[in-house]
mmCIF file with all atom_site columns, C-alpha atoms in Angstrom:
data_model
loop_
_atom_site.group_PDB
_atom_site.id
_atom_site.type_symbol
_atom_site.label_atom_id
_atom_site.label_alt_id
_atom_site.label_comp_id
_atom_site.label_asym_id
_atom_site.label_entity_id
_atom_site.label_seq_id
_atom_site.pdbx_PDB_ins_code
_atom_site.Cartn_x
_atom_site.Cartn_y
_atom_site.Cartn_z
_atom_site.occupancy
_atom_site.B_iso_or_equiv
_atom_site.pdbx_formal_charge
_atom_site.auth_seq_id
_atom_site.auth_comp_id
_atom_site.auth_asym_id
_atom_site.auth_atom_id
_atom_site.pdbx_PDB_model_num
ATOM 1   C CA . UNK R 1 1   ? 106.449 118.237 129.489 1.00 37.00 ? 124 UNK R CA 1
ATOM 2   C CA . UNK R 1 2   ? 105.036 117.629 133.044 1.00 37.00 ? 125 UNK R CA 1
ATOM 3   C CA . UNK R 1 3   ? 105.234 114.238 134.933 1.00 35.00 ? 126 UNK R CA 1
ATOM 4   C CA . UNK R 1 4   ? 101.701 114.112 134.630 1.00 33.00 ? 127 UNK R CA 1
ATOM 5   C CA . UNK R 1 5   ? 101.643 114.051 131.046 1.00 33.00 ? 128 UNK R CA 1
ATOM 6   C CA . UNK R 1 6   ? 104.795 111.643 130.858 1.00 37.00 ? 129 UNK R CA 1
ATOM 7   C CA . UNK R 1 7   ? 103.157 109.427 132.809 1.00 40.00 ? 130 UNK R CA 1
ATOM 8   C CA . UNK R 1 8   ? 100.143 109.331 130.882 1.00 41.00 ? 131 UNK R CA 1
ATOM 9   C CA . UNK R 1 9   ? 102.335 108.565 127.473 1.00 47.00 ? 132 UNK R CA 1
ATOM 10  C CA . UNK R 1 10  ? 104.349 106.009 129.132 1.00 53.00 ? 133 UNK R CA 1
ATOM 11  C CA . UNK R 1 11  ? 102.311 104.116 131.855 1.00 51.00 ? 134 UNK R CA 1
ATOM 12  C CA . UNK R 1 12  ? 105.233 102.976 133.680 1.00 52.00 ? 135 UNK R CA 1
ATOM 13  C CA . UNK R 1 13  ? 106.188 106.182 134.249 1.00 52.00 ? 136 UNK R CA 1
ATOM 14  C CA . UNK R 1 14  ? 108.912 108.479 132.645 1.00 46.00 ? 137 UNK R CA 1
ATOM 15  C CA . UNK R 1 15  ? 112.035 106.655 134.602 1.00 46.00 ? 138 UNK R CA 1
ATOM 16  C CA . UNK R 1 16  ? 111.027 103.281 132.292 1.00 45.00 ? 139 UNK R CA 1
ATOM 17  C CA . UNK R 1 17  ? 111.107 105.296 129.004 1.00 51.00 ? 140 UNK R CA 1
ATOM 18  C CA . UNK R 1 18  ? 114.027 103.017 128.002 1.00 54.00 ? 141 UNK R CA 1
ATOM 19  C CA . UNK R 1 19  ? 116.352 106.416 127.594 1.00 62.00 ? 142 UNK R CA 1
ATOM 20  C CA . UNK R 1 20  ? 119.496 106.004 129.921 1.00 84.00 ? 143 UNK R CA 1
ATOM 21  C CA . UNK R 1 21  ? 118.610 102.393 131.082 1.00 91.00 ? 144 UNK R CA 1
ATOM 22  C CA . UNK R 1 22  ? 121.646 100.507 132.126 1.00 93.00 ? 145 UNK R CA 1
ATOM 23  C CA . UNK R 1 23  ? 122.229 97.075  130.746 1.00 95.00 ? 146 UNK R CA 1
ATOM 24  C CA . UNK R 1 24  ? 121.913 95.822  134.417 1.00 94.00 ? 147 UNK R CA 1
ATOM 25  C CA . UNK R 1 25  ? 118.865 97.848  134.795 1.00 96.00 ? 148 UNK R CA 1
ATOM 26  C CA . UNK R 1 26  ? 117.628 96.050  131.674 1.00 96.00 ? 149 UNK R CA 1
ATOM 27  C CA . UNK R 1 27  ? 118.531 92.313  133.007 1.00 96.00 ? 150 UNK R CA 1
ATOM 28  C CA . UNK R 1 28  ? 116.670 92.576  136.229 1.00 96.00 ? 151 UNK R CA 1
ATOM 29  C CA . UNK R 1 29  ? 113.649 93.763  135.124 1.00 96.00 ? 152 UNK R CA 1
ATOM 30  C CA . UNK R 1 30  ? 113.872 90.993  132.262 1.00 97.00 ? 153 UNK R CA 1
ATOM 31  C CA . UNK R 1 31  ? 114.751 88.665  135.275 1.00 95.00 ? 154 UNK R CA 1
ATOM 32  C CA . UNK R 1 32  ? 111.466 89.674  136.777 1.00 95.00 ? 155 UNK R CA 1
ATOM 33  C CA . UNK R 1 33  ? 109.377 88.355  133.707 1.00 95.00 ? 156 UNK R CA 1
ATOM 34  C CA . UNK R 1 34  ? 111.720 85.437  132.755 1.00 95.00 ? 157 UNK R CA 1
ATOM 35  C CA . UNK R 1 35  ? 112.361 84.359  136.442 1.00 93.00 ? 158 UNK R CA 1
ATOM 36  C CA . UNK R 1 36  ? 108.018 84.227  136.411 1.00 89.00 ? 159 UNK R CA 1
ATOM 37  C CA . UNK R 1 37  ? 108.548 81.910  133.393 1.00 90.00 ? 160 UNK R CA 1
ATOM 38  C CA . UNK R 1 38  ? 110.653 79.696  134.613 1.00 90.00 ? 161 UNK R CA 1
ATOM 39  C CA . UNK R 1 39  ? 109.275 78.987  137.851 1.00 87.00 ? 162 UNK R CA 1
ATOM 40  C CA . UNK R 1 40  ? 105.964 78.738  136.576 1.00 81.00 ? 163 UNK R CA 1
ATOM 41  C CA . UNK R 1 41  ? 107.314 75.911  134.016 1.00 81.00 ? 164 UNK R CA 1
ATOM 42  C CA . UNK R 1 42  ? 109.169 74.486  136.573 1.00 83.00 ? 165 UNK R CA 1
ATOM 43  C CA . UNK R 1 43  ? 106.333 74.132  139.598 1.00 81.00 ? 166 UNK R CA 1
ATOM 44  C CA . UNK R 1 44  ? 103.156 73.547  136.282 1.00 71.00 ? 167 UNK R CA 1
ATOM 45  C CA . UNK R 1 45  ? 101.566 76.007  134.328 1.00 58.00 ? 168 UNK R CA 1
ATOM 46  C CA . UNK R 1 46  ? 98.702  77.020  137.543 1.00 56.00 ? 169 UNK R CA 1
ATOM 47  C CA . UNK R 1 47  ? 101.315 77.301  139.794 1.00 58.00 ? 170 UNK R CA 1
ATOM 48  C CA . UNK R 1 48  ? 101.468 81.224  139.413 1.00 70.00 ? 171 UNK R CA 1
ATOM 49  C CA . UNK R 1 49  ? 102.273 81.795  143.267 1.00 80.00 ? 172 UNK R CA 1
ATOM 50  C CA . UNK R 1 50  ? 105.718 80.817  141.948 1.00 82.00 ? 173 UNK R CA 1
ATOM 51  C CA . UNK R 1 51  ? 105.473 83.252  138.964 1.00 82.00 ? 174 UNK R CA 1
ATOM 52  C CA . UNK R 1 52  ? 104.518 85.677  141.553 1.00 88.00 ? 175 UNK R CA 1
ATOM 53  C CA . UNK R 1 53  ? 107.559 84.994  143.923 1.00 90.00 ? 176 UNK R CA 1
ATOM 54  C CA . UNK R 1 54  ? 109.872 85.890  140.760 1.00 90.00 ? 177 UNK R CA 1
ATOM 55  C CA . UNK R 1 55  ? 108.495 89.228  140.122 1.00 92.00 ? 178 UNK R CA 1
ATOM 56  C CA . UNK R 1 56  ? 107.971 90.139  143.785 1.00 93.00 ? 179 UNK R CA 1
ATOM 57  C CA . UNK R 1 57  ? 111.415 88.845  144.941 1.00 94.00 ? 180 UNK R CA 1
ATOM 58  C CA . UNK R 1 58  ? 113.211 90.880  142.524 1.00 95.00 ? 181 UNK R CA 1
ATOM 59  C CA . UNK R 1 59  ? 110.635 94.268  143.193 1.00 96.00 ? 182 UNK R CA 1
ATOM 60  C CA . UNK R 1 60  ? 111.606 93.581  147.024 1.00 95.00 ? 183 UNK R CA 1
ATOM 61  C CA . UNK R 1 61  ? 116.022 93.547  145.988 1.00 95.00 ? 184 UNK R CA 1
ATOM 62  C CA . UNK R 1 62  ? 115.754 96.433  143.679 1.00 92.00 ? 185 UNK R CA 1
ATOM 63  C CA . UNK R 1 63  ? 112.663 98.614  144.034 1.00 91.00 ? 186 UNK R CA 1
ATOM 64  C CA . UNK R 1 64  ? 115.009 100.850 145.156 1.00 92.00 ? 187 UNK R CA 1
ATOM 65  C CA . UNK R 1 65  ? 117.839 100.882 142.934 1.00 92.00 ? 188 UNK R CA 1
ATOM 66  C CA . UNK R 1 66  ? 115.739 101.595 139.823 1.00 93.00 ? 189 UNK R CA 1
ATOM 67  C CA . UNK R 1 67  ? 112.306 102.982 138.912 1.00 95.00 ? 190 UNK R CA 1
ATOM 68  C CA . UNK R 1 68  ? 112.411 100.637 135.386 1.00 96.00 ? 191 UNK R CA 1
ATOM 69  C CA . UNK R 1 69  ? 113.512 97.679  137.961 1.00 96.00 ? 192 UNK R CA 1
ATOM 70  C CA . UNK R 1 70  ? 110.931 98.435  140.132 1.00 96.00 ? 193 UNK R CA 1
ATOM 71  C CA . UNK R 1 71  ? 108.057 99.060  137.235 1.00 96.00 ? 194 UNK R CA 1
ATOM 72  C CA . UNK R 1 72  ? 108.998 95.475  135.335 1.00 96.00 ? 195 UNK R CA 1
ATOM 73  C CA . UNK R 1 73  ? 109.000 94.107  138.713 1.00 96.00 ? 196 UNK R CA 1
ATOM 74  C CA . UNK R 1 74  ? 105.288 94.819  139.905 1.00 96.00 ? 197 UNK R CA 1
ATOM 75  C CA . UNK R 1 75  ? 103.861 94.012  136.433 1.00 96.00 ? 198 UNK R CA 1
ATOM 76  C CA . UNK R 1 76  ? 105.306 90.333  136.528 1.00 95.00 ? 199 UNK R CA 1
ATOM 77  C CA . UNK R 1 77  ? 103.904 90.042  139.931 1.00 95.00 ? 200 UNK R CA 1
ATOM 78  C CA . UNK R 1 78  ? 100.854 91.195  139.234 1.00 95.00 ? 201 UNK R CA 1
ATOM 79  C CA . UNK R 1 79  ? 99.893  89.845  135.826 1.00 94.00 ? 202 UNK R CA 1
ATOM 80  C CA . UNK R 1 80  ? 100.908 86.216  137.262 1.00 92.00 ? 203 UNK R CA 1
ATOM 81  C CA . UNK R 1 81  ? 99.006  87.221  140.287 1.00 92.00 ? 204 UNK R CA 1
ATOM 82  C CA . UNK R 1 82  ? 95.897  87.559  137.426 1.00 93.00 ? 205 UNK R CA 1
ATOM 83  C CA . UNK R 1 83  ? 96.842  84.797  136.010 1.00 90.00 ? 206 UNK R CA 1
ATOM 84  C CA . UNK R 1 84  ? 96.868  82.986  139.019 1.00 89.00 ? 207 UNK R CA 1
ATOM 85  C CA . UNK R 1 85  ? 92.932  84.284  139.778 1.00 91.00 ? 208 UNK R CA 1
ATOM 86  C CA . UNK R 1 86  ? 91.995  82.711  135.780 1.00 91.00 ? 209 UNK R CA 1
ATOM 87  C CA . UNK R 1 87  ? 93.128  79.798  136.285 1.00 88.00 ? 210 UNK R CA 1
ATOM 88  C CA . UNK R 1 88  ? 91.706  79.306  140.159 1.00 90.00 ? 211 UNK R CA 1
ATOM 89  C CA . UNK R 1 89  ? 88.392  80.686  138.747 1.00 93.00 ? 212 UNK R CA 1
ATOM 90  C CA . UNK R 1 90  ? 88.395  78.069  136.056 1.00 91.00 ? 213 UNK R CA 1
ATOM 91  C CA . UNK R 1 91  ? 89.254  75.306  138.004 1.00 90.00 ? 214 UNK R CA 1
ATOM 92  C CA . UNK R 1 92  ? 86.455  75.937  140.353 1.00 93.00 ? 215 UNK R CA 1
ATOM 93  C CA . UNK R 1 93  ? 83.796  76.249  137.453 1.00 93.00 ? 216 UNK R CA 1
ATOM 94  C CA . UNK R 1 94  ? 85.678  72.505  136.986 1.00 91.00 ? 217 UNK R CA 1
ATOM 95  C CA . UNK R 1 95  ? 85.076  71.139  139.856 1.00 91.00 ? 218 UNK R CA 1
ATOM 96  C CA . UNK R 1 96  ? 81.698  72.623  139.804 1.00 91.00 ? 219 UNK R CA 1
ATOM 97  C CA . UNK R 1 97  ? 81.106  70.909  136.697 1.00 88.00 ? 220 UNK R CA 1
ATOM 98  C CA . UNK R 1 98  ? 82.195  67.375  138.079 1.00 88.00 ? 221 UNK R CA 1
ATOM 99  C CA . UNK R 1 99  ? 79.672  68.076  140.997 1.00 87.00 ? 222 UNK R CA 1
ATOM 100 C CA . UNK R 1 100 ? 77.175  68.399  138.950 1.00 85.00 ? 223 UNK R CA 1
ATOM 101 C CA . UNK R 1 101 ? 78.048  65.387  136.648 1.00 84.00 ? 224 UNK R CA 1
ATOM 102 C CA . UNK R 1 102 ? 77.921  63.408  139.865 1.00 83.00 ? 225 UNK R CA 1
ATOM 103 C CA . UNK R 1 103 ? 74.774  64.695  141.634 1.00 82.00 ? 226 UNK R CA 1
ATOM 104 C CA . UNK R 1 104 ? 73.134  63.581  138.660 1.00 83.00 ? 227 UNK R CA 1
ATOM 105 C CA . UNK R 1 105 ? 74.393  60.765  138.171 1.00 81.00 ? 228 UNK R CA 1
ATOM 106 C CA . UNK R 1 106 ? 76.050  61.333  134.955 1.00 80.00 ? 229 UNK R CA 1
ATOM 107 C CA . UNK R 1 107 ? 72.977  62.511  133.393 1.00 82.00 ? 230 UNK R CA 1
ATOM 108 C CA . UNK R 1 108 ? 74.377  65.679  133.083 1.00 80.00 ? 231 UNK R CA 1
ATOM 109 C CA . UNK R 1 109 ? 77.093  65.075  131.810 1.00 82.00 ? 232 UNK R CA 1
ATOM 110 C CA . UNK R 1 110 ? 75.038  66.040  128.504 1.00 84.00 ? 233 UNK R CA 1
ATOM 111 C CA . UNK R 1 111 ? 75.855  69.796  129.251 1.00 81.00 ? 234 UNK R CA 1
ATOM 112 C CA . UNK R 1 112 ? 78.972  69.496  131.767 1.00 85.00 ? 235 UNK R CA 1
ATOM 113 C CA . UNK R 1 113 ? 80.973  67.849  129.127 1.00 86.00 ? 236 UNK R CA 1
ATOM 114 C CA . UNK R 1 114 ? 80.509  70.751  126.645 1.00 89.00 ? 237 UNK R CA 1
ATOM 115 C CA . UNK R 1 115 ? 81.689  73.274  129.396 1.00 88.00 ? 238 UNK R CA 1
ATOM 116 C CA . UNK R 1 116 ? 84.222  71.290  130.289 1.00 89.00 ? 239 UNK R CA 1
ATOM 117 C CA . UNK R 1 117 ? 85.516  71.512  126.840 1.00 91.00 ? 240 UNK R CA 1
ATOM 118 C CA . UNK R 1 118 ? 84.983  75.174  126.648 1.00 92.00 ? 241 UNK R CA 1
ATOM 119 C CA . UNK R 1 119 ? 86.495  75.523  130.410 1.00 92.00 ? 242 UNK R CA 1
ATOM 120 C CA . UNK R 1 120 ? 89.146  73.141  128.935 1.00 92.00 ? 243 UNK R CA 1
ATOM 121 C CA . UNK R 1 121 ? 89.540  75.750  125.669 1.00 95.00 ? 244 UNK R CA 1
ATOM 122 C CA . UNK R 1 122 ? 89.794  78.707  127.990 1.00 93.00 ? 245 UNK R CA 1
ATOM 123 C CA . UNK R 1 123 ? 92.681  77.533  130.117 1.00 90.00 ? 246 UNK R CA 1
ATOM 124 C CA . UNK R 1 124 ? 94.752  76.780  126.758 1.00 92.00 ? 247 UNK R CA 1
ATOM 125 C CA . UNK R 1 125 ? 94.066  80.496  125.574 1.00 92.00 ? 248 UNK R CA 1
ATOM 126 C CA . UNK R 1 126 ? 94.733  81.968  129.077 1.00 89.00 ? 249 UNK R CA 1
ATOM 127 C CA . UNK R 1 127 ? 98.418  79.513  129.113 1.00 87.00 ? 250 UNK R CA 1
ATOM 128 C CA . UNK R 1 128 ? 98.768  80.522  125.830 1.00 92.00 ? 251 UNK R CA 1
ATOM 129 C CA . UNK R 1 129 ? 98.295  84.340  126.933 1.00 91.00 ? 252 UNK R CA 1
ATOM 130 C CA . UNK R 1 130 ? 100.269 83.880  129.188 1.00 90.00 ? 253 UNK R CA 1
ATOM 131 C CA . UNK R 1 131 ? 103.901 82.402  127.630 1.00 92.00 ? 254 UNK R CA 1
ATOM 132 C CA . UNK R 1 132 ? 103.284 85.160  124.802 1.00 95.00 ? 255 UNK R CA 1
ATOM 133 C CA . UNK R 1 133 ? 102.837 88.158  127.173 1.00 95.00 ? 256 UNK R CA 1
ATOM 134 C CA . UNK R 1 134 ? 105.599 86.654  129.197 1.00 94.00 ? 257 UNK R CA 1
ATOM 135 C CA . UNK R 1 135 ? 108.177 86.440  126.589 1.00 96.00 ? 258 UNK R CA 1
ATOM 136 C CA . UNK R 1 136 ? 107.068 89.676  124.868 1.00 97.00 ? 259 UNK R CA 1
ATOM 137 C CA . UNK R 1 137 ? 107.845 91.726  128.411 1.00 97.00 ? 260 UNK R CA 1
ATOM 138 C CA . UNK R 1 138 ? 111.105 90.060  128.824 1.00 96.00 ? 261 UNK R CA 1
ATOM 139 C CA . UNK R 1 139 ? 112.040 91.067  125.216 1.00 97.00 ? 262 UNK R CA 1
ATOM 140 C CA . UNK R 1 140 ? 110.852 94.575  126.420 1.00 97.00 ? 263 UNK R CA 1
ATOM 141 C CA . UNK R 1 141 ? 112.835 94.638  129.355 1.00 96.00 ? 264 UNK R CA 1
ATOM 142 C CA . UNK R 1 142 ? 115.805 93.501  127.521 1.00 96.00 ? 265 UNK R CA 1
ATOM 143 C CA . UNK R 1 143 ? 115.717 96.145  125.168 1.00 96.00 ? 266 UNK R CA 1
ATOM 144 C CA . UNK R 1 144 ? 115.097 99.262  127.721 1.00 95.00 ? 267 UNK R CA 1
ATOM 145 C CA . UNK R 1 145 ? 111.364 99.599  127.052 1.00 95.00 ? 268 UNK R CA 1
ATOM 146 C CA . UNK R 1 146 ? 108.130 99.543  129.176 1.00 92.00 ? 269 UNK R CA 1
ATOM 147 C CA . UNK R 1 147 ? 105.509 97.087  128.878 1.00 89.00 ? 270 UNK R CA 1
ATOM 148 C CA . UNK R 1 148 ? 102.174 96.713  130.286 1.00 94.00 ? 271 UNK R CA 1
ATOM 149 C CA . UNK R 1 149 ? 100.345 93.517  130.323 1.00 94.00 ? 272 UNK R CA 1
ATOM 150 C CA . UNK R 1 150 ? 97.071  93.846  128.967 1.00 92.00 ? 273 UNK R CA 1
ATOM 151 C CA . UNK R 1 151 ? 93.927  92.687  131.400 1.00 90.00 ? 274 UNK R CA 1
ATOM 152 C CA . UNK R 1 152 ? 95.802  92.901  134.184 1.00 92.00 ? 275 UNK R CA 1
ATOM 153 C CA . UNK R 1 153 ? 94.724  93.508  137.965 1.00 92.00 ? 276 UNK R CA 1
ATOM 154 C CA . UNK R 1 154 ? 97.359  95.736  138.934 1.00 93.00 ? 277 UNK R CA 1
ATOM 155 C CA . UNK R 1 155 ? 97.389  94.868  142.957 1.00 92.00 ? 278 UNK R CA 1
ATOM 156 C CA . UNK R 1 156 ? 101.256 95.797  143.476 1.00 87.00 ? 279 UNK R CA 1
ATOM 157 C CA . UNK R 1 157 ? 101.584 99.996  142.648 1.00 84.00 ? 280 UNK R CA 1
#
């Protein structure tokens, strides 16, 4: 079978098929996802520029030691980088909604606060999102097999 097609089958390309990983292979790229984890718990759940410094700090030591490294590595930092976009996106619509609660002078608080609990709704699903997808790629990593985040911007190639 041609690259071409390999790559197609496996979107991380045939090097992160999980055949002929090395166990230390396996714990950096889980490093990558875990390390975004941890940092992210450790700084608050919107701080994903330190999610992002996990993934791209370990793509930067090893990109060229391993392909499967190097793979797990750019889709931590970009899917925190995404994650990083949500959450900016929805606290703006926030404070948009608190501007417009105070230009009217709380009179509109009759349809901010029902955004706001919608806004509030959507940044529990996206955290959610987020600790599942994160756990499920370091599981993935652990055991020698690719993973690709789903809705992703994929910024890092």
């Amino acid at each position: 079978m041609d690259s071409i097609h390999e790559t197609a089958q496996d979107p991380l390309g045939p090097a992160a098929a999980g055949a002929g990983v090395r166990q230390d292979e396996r714990l950096w790229a889980a490093s990558a996802h875990a390390g975004a984890l941890l940092l992210a718990f450790l700084t608050s759940w919107t701080a994903g520029v330190a999610g992002m410094l996990a993934g791209l700090a370990v793509y930067a030591l090893k990109k060229g030691d391993s392909d499967f490294i190097a793979a797990h590595a750019r889709e931590a930092f970009n899917f925190n980088l995404t994650l990083f976009l949500a959450f900016c996106a929805l606290a703006l619509a926030g404070l948009l909604l608190v501007g417009a609660t105070v230009l009217t002078l709380g009179l509109g608080a009759v349809l901010t606060l029902p955004a706001g609990v919608v806004l509030a709704v959507l940044a529990a699903v996206v955290a959610v999102g987020w600790l599942v997808c994160g756990l499920v790629a370091t599981v993935k990593a652990l055991n020698g097999e690719s993973w690709r985040y789903p809705f992703t911007l994929r910024v890092l190639r």
